[in-house]
mmCIF file of C-alpha atoms in Angstrom:
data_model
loop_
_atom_site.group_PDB
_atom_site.id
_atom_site.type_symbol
_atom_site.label_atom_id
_atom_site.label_comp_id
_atom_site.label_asym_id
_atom_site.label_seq_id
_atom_site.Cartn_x
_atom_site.Cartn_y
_atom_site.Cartn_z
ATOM 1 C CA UNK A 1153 14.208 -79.043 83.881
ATOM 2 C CA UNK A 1154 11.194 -80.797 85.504
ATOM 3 C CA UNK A 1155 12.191 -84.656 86.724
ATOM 4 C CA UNK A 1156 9.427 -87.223 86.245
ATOM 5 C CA UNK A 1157 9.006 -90.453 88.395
ATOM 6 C CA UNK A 1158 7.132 -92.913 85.960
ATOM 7 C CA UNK A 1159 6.160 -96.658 85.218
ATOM 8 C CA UNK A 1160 7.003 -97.353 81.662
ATOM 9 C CA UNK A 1161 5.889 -99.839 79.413
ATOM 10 C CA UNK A 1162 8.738 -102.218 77.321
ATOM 11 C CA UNK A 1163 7.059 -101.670 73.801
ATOM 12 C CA UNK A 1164 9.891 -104.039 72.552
ATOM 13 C CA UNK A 1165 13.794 -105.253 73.690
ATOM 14 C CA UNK A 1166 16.742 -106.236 71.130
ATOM 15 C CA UNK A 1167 19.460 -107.955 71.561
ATOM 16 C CA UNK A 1168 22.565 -106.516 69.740
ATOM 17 C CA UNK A 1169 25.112 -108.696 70.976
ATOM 18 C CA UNK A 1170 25.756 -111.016 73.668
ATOM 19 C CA UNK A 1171 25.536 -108.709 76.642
ATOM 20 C CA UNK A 1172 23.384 -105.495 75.131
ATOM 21 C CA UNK A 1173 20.409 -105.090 74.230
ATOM 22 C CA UNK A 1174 17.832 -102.211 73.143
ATOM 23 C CA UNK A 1175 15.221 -101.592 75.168
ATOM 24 C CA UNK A 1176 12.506 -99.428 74.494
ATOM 25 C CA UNK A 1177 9.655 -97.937 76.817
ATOM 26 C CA UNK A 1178 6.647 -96.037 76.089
ATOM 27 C CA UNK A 1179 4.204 -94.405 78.170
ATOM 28 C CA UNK A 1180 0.235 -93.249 77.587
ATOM 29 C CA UNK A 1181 1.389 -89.813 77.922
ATOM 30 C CA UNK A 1182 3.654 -88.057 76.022
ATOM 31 C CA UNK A 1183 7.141 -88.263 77.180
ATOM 32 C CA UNK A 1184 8.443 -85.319 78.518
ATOM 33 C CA UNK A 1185 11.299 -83.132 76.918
ATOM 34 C CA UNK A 1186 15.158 -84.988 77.357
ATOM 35 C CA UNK A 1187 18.396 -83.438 76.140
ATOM 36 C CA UNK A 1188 21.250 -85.285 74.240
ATOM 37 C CA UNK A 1189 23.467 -86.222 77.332
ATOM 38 C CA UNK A 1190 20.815 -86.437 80.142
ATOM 39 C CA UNK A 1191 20.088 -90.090 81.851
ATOM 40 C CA UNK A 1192 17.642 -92.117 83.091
ATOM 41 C CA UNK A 1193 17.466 -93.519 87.094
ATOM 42 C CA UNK A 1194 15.788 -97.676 86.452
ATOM 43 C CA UNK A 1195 14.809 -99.304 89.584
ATOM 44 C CA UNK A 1196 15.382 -102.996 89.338
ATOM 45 C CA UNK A 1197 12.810 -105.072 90.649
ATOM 46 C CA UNK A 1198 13.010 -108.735 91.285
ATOM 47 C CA UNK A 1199 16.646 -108.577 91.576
ATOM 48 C CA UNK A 1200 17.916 -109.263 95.535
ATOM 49 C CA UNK A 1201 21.154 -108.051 95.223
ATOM 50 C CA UNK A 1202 20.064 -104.750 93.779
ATOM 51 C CA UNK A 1203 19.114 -102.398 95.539
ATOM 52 C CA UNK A 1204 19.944 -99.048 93.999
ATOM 53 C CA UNK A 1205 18.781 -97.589 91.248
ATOM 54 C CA UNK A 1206 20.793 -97.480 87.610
ATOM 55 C CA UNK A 1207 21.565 -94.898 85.556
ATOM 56 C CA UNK A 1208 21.422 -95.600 82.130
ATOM 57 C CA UNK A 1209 22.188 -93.456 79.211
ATOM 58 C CA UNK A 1210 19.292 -92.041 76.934
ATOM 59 C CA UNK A 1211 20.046 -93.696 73.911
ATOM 60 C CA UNK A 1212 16.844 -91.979 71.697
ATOM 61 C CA UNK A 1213 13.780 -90.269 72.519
ATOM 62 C CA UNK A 1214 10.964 -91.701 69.076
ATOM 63 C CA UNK A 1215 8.908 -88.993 69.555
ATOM 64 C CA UNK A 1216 6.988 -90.482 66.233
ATOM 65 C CA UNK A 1217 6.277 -93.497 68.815
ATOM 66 C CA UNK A 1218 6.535 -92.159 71.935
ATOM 67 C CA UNK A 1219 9.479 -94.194 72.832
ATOM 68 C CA UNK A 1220 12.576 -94.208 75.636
ATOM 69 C CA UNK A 1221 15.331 -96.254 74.158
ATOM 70 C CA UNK A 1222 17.997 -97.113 76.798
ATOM 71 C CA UNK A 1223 21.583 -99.357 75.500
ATOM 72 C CA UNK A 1224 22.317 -102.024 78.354
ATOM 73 C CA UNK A 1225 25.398 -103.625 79.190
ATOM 74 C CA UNK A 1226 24.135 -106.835 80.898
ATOM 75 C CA UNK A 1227 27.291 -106.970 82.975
ATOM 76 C CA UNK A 1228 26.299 -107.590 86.557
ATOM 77 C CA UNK A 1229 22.746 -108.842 88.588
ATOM 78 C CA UNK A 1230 20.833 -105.687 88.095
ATOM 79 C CA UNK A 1231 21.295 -104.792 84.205
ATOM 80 C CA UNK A 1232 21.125 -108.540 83.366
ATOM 81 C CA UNK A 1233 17.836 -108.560 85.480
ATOM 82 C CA UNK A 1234 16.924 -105.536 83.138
ATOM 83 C CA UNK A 1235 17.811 -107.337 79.784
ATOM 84 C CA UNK A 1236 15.550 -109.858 80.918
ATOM 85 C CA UNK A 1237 12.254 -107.906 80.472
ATOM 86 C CA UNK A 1238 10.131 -108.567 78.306
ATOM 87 C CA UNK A 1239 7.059 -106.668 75.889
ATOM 88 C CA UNK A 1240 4.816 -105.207 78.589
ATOM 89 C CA UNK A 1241 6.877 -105.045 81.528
ATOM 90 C CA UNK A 1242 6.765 -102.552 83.402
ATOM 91 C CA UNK A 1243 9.636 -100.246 84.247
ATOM 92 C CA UNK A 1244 9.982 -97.194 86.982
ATOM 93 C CA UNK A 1245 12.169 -94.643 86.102
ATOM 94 C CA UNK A 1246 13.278 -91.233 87.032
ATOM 95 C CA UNK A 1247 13.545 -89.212 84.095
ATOM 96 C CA UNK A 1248 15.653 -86.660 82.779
ATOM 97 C CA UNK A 1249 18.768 -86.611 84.961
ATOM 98 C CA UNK A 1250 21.770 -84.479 84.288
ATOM 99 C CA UNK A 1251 22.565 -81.887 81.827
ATOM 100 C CA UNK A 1252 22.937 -82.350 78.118
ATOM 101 C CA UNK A 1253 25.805 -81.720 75.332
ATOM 102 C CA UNK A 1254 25.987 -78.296 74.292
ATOM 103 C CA UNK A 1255 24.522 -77.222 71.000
ATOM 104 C CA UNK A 1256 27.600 -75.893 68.797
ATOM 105 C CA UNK A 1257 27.442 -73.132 66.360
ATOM 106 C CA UNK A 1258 25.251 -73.604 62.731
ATOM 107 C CA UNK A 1259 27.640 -75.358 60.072
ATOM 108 C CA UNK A 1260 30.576 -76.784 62.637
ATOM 109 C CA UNK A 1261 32.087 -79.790 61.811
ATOM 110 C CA UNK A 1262 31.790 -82.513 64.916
ATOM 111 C CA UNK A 1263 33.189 -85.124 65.601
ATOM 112 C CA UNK A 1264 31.663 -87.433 68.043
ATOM 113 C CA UNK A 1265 33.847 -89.999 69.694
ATOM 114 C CA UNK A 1266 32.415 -93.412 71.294
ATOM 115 C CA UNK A 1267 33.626 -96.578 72.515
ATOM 116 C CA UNK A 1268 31.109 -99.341 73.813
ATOM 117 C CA UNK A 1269 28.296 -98.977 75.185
ATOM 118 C CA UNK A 1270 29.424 -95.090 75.559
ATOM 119 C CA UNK A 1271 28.236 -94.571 72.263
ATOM 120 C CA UNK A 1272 24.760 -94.275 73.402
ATOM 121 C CA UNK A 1273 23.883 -91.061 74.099
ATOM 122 C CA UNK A 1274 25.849 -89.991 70.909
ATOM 123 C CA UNK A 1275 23.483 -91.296 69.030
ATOM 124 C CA UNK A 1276 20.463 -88.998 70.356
ATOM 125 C CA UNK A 1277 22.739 -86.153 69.972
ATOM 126 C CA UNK A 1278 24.176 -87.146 66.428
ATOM 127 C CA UNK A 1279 20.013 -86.829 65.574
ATOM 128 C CA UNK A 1280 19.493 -83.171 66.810
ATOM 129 C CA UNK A 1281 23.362 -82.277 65.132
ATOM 130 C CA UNK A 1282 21.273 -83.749 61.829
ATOM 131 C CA UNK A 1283 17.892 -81.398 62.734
ATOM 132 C CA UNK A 1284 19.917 -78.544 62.711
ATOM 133 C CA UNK A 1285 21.282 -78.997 59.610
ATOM 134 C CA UNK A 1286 24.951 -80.623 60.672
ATOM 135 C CA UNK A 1287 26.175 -83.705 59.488
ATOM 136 C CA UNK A 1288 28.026 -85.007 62.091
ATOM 137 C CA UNK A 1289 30.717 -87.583 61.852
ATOM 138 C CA UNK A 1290 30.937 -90.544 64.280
ATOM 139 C CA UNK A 1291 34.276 -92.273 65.502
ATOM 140 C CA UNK A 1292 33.245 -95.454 66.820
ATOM 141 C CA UNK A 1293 35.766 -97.947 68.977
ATOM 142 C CA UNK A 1294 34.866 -101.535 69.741
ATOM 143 C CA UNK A 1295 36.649 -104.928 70.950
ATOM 144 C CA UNK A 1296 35.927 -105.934 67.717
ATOM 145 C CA UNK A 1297 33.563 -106.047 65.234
ATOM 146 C CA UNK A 1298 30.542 -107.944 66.805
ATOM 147 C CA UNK A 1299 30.694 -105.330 70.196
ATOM 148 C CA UNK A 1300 30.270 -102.602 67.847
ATOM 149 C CA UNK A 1301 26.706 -101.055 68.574
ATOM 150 C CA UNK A 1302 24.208 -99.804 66.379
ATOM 151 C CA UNK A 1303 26.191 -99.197 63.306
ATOM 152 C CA UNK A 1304 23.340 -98.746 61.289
ATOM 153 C CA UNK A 1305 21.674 -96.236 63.085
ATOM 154 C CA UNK A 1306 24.674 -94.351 62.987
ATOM 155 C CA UNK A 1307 25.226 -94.934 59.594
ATOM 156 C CA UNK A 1308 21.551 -93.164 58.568
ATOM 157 C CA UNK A 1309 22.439 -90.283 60.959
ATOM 158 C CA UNK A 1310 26.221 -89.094 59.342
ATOM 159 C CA UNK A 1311 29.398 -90.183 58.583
ATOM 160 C CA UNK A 1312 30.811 -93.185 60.413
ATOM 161 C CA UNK A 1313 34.509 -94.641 61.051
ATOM 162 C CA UNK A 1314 35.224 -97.187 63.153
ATOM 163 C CA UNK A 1315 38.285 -98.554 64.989
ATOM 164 C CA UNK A 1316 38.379 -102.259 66.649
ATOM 165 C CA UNK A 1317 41.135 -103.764 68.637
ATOM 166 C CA UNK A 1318 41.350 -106.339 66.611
ATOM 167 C CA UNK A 1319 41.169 -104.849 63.278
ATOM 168 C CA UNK A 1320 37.949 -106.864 62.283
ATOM 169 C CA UNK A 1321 36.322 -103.590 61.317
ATOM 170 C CA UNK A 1322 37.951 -100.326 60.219
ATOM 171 C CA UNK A 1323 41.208 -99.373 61.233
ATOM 172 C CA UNK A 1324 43.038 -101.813 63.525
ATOM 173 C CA UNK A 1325 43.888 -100.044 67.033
ATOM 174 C CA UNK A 1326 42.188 -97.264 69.288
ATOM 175 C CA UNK A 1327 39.868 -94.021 68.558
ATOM 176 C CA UNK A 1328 42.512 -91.893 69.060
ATOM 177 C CA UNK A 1329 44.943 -93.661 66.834
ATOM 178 C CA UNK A 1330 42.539 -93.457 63.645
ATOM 179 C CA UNK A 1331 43.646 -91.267 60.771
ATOM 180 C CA UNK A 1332 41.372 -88.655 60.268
ATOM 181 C CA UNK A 1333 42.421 -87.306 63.568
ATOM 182 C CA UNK A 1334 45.729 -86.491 61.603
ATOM 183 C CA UNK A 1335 44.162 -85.691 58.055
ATOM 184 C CA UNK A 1336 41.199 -83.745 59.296
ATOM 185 C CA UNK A 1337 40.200 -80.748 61.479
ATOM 186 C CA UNK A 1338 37.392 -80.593 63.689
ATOM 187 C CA UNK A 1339 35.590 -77.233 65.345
ATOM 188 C CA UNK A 1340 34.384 -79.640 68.378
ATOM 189 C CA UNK A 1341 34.790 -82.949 69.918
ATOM 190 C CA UNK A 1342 32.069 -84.826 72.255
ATOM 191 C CA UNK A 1343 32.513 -87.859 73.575
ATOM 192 C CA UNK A 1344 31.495 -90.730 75.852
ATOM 193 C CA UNK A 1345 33.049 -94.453 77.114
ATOM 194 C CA UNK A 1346 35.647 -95.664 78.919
ATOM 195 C CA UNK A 1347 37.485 -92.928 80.731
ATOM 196 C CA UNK A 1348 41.144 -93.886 79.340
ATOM 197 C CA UNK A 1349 39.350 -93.253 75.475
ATOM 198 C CA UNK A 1350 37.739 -90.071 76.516
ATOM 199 C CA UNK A 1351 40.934 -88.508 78.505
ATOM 200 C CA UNK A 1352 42.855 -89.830 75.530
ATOM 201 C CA UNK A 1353 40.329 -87.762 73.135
ATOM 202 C CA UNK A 1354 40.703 -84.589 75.605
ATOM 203 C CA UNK A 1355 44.402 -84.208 75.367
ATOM 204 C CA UNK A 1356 43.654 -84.619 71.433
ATOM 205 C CA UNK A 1357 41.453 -81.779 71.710
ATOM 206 C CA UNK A 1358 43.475 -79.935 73.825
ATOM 207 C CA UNK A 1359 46.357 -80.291 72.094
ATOM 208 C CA UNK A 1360 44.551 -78.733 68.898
ATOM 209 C CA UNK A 1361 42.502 -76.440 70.908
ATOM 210 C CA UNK A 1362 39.542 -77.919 69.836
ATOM 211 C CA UNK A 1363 36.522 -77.154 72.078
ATOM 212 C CA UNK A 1364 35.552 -80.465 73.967
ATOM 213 C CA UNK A 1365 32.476 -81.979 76.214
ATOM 214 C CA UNK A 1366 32.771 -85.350 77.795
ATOM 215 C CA UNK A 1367 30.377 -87.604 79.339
ATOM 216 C CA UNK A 1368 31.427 -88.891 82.336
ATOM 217 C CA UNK A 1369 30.153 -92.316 83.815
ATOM 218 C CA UNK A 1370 31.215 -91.728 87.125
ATOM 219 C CA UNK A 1371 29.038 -94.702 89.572
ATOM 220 C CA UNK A 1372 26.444 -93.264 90.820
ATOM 221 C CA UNK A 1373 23.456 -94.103 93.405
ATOM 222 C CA UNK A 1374 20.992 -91.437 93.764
ATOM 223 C CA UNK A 1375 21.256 -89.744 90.572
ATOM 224 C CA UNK A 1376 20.293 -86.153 91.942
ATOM 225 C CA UNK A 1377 23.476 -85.080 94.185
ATOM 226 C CA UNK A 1378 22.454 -86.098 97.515
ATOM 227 C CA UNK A 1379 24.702 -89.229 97.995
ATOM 228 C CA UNK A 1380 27.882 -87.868 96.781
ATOM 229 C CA UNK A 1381 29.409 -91.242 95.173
ATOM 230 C CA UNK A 1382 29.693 -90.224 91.574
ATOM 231 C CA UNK A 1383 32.016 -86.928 92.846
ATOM 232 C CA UNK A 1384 34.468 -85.517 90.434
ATOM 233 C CA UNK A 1385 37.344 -83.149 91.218
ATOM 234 C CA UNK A 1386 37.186 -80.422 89.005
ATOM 235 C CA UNK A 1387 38.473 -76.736 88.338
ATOM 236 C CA UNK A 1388 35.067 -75.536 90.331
ATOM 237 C CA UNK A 1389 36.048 -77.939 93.141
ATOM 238 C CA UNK A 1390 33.904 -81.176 94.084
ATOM 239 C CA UNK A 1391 31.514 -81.789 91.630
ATOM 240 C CA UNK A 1392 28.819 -84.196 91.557
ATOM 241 C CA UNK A 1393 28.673 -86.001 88.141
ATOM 242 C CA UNK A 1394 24.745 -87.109 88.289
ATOM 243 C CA UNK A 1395 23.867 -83.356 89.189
ATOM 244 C CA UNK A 1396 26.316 -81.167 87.887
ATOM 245 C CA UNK A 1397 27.149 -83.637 84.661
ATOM 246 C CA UNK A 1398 27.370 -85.764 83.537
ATOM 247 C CA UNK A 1399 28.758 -83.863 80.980
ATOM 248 C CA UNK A 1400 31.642 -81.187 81.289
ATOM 249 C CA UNK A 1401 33.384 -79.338 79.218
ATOM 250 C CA UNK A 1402 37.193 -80.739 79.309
ATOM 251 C CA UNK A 1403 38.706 -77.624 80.551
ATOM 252 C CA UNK A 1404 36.546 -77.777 84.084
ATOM 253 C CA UNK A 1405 38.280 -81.312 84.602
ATOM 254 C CA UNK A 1406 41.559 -81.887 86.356
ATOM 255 C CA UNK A 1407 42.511 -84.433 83.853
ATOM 256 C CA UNK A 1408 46.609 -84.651 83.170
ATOM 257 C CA UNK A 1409 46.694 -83.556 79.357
#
């Protein structure tokens, strides 16, 4: 797939919650195609302990307005710098990165499995599930009830349960702990966040032989396998996560089920 080096214009930024916002870029020509799963390279400007690029998840692509909408964590210099733009800031980006989820067969039932601000690119792919007639359901996992993200998005595109640490919302406890894992069956399992959640989700899956794609958030620099920091050992040997992902099928990862 073609990659695209473009400024990009903030058309509008949300805050969500303390540290995340929703920001959304637009350009004056039509954005390109992007898959459910790919990412996006951001250079931060203005920022002098930044000096690398960050990959950031596609969150949407509104091709009704022509919009990019990236979920930030404002966690460190460079993605507070970038939750500080404002409405006609410009942004330069390398665009689409990676590879996407795979489509699964007409009329499976998916689960999708998220946990902060891993839920992202979920949400793009929960959309094109809904296009192709699937209605998918979404297991969400927050801190608590205030860190859980875009819950009413999610709620417009299929079926949502949610878990929180702290039992503010939903069942009390982790994703993997919530009861429809044990009173429902599933014909495939994505997933994205933290990587204790998602290898916790694979051994579900693999334990129930339930075909399985993670997306890994490996650190990475370059975002087009030439620095080799975001390298995961896999079945297929050394693979880089930016190039080769970020998302794999659990059975090409050496993860301990």
């Amino acid at each position: 797939m073609k990659k695209y080096v473009s400024d990009l214009r903030v058309s509008s930024i949300e805050k969500l919650s303390d540290i995340h916002v929703l920001l959304k870029l637009t350009s004056e020509k039509e954005l390109p195609e992007m898959l459910p799963g790919q990412f996006v390279e951001v250079k931060v400007d203005g920022s002098d302990s930044t000096f690398l690029r960050r990959p950031i998840s596609i969150n949407n692509v509104d091709r009704e307005n022509n919009e990019l909408w990236l979920l930030i964590a404002a966690i460190g210099d460079g993605t507070r710098h970038l939750a500080s733009l404002r409405k006609g800031d410009s942004l330069n980006c390398i665009f689409p990165l990676g590879n996407g989820f795979s489509m699964p067969e007409a009329g499976s039932k998916v689960l999708l499995v998220g946990g902060g601000v891993g839920v992202a690119p979920l949400y793009y792919f929960g959309l094109e599930l809904k296009k192709h007639g699937m209605t998918p359901t979404f297991l969400l996992g927050a801190r608590n009830k205030g860190a859980l993200l875009e819950y009413d998005l999610f709620k417009d595109t299929g079926r949502v349960l949610v878990t929180t640490e702290d039992g503010s919302m939903g069942e009390k406890g982790f994703v993997t702990n919530h009861s429809v894992l044990r009173d429902e069956t599933f014909s495939n399992i994505y997933t994205c966040g933290p990587k204790p959640m998602m290898m916790s989700v694979a051994r579900y899956a693999n334990s129930k032989n339930i075909s399985c794609e993670a997306s890994l958030e490996n650190m990475m620099a370059c975002g087009l396998g030439a620095c080799l920091c975001c390298v995961e050992k896999t079945k297929n040997g050394n693979l880089c996560v930016c190039k080769d992902g970020p998302v794999f099928n659990i059975n090409q990862l050496l993860w301990q089920y």
